[in-house]
XYZ file of C-alpha atoms in Angstrom:
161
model
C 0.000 0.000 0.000
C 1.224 3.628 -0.851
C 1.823 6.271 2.020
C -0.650 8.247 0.566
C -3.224 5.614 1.072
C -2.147 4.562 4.465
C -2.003 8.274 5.086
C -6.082 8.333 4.046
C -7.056 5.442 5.646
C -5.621 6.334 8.805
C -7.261 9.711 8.253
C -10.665 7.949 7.015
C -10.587 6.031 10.742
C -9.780 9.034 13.147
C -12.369 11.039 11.321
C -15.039 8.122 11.872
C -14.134 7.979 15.449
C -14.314 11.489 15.629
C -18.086 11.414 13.979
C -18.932 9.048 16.476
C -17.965 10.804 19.377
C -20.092 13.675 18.558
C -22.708 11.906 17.373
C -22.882 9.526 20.392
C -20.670 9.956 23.381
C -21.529 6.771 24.702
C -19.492 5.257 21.492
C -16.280 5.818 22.666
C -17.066 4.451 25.985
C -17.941 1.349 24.727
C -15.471 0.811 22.601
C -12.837 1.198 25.209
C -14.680 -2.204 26.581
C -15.658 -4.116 23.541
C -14.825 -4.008 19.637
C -18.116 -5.770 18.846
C -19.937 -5.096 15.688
C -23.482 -3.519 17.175
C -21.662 -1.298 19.522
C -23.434 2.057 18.113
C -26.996 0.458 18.512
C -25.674 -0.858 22.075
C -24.849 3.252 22.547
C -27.720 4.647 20.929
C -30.178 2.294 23.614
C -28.274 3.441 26.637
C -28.691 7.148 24.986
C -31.944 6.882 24.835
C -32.162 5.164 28.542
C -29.946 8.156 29.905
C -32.394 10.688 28.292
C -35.276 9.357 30.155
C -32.566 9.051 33.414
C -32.184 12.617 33.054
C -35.472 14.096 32.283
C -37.069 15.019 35.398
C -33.749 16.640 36.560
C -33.032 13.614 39.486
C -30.785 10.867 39.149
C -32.236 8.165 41.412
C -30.422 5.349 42.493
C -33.291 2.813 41.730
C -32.594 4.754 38.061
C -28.668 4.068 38.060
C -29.421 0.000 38.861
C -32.059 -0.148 35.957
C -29.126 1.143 33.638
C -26.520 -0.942 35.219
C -28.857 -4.015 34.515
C -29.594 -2.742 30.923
C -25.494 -2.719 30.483
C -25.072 -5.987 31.587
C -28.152 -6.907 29.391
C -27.108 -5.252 26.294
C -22.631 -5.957 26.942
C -23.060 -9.206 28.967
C -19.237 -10.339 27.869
C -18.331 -6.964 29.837
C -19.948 -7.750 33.142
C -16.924 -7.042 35.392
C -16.815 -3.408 33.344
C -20.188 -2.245 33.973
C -19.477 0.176 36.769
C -17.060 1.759 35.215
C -19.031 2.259 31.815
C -22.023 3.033 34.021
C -19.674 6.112 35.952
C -19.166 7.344 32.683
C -21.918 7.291 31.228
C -23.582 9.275 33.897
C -20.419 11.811 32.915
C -22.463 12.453 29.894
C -23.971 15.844 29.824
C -27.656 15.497 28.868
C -27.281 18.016 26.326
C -24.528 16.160 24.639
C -27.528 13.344 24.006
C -28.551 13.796 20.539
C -31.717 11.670 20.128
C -31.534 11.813 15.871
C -28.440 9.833 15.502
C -29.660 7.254 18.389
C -32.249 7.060 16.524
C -30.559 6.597 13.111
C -28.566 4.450 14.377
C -31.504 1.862 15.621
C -34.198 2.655 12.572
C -31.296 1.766 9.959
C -30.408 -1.835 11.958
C -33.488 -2.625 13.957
C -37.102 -4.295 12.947
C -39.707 -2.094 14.395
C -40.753 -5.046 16.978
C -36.654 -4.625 18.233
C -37.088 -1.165 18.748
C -40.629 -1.517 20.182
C -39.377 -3.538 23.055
C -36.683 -1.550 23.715
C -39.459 0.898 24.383
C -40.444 -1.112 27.295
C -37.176 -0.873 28.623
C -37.452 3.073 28.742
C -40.881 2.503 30.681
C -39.124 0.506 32.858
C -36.286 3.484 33.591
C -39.044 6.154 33.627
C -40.988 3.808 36.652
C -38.589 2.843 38.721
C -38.755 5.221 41.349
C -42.160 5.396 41.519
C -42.853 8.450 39.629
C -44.007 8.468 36.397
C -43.201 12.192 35.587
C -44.664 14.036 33.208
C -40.993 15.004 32.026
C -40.493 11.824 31.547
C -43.852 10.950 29.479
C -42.712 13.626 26.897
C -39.253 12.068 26.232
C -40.871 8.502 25.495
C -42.902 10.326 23.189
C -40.483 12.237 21.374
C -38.316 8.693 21.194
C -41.357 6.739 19.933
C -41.513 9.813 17.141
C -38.002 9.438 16.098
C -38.084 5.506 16.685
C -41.240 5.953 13.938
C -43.317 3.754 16.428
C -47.027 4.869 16.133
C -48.907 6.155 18.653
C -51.571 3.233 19.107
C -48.411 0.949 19.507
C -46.940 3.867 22.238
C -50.162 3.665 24.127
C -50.432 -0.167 23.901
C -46.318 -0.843 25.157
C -47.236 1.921 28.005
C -49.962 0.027 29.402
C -47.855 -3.246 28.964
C -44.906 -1.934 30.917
């Protein structure tokens, strides 16, 4: 291979990184962990979870096990790693949480029935303390918007969960 072409392809792979860093801040994370093929879908879920962590304002602790269990759900080979990748991810500044590429990321590799359990995952986060906030209620429905689940199949997953 020529330098030039090393020189690109090197270039090509930082600049990917980079894209995924600002896309989804929960990519590099992971892939300090794992070098497993799904890893942006694994990062766009736990996005999405953290956005519904964060949106009445209180980090509960009943909120930080449901995410620890959905890491060792989603990266089960990196059980012994979770509370580290769970410290950092709650590092993440909610504003640095950009729901479009989550959702890209999941619409482009998941069936709708994937991404419509996953739903019942963010119920799960939203209920945990015991407080179904209305904060909370408008994220799901934003995510259900740009996870293009209808809102007959919201309604029916919320009374499920």
């Amino acid at each position: 291979m020529k330098i030039i072409e090393k020189i690109k392809k090197l270039f090509n792979e930082k600049e990917s990184t980079e894209v995924h860093s600002v896309r989804n801040p929960i990519v590099p994370i992971l892939t300090k962990y794992s070098n497993r093929p799904d890893i942006e879908i694994v990062a766009a879920k736990l996005g999405f979870a953290l956005k519904i962590v964060f949106a009445d304002g209180i980090v509960a602790e009943e909120e930080k096990e449901i995410m620890k269990e959905l890491i060792e759900n989603y990266l089960p080979e990196l059980k012994t790693s979770t509370p580290e990748i769970l410290n950092a991810v709650l590092e993440i500044n909610n504003f640095d949480l950009e729901m479009i590429y989550f959702a890209q990321a999941m619409n482009e590799k998941l069936e709708e029935v994937e991404r419509q359990q996953f739903l019942l995952d963010l119920f799960r986060i939203a209920r945990v303390d015991n407080e179904y906030a209305s904060d909370e209620e408008s994220v799901i429905r934003i995510i259900c918007k740009y996870l293009l689940i209808n809102h007959t199949n919201f309604i029916k997953l919320r009374n499920q969960s």
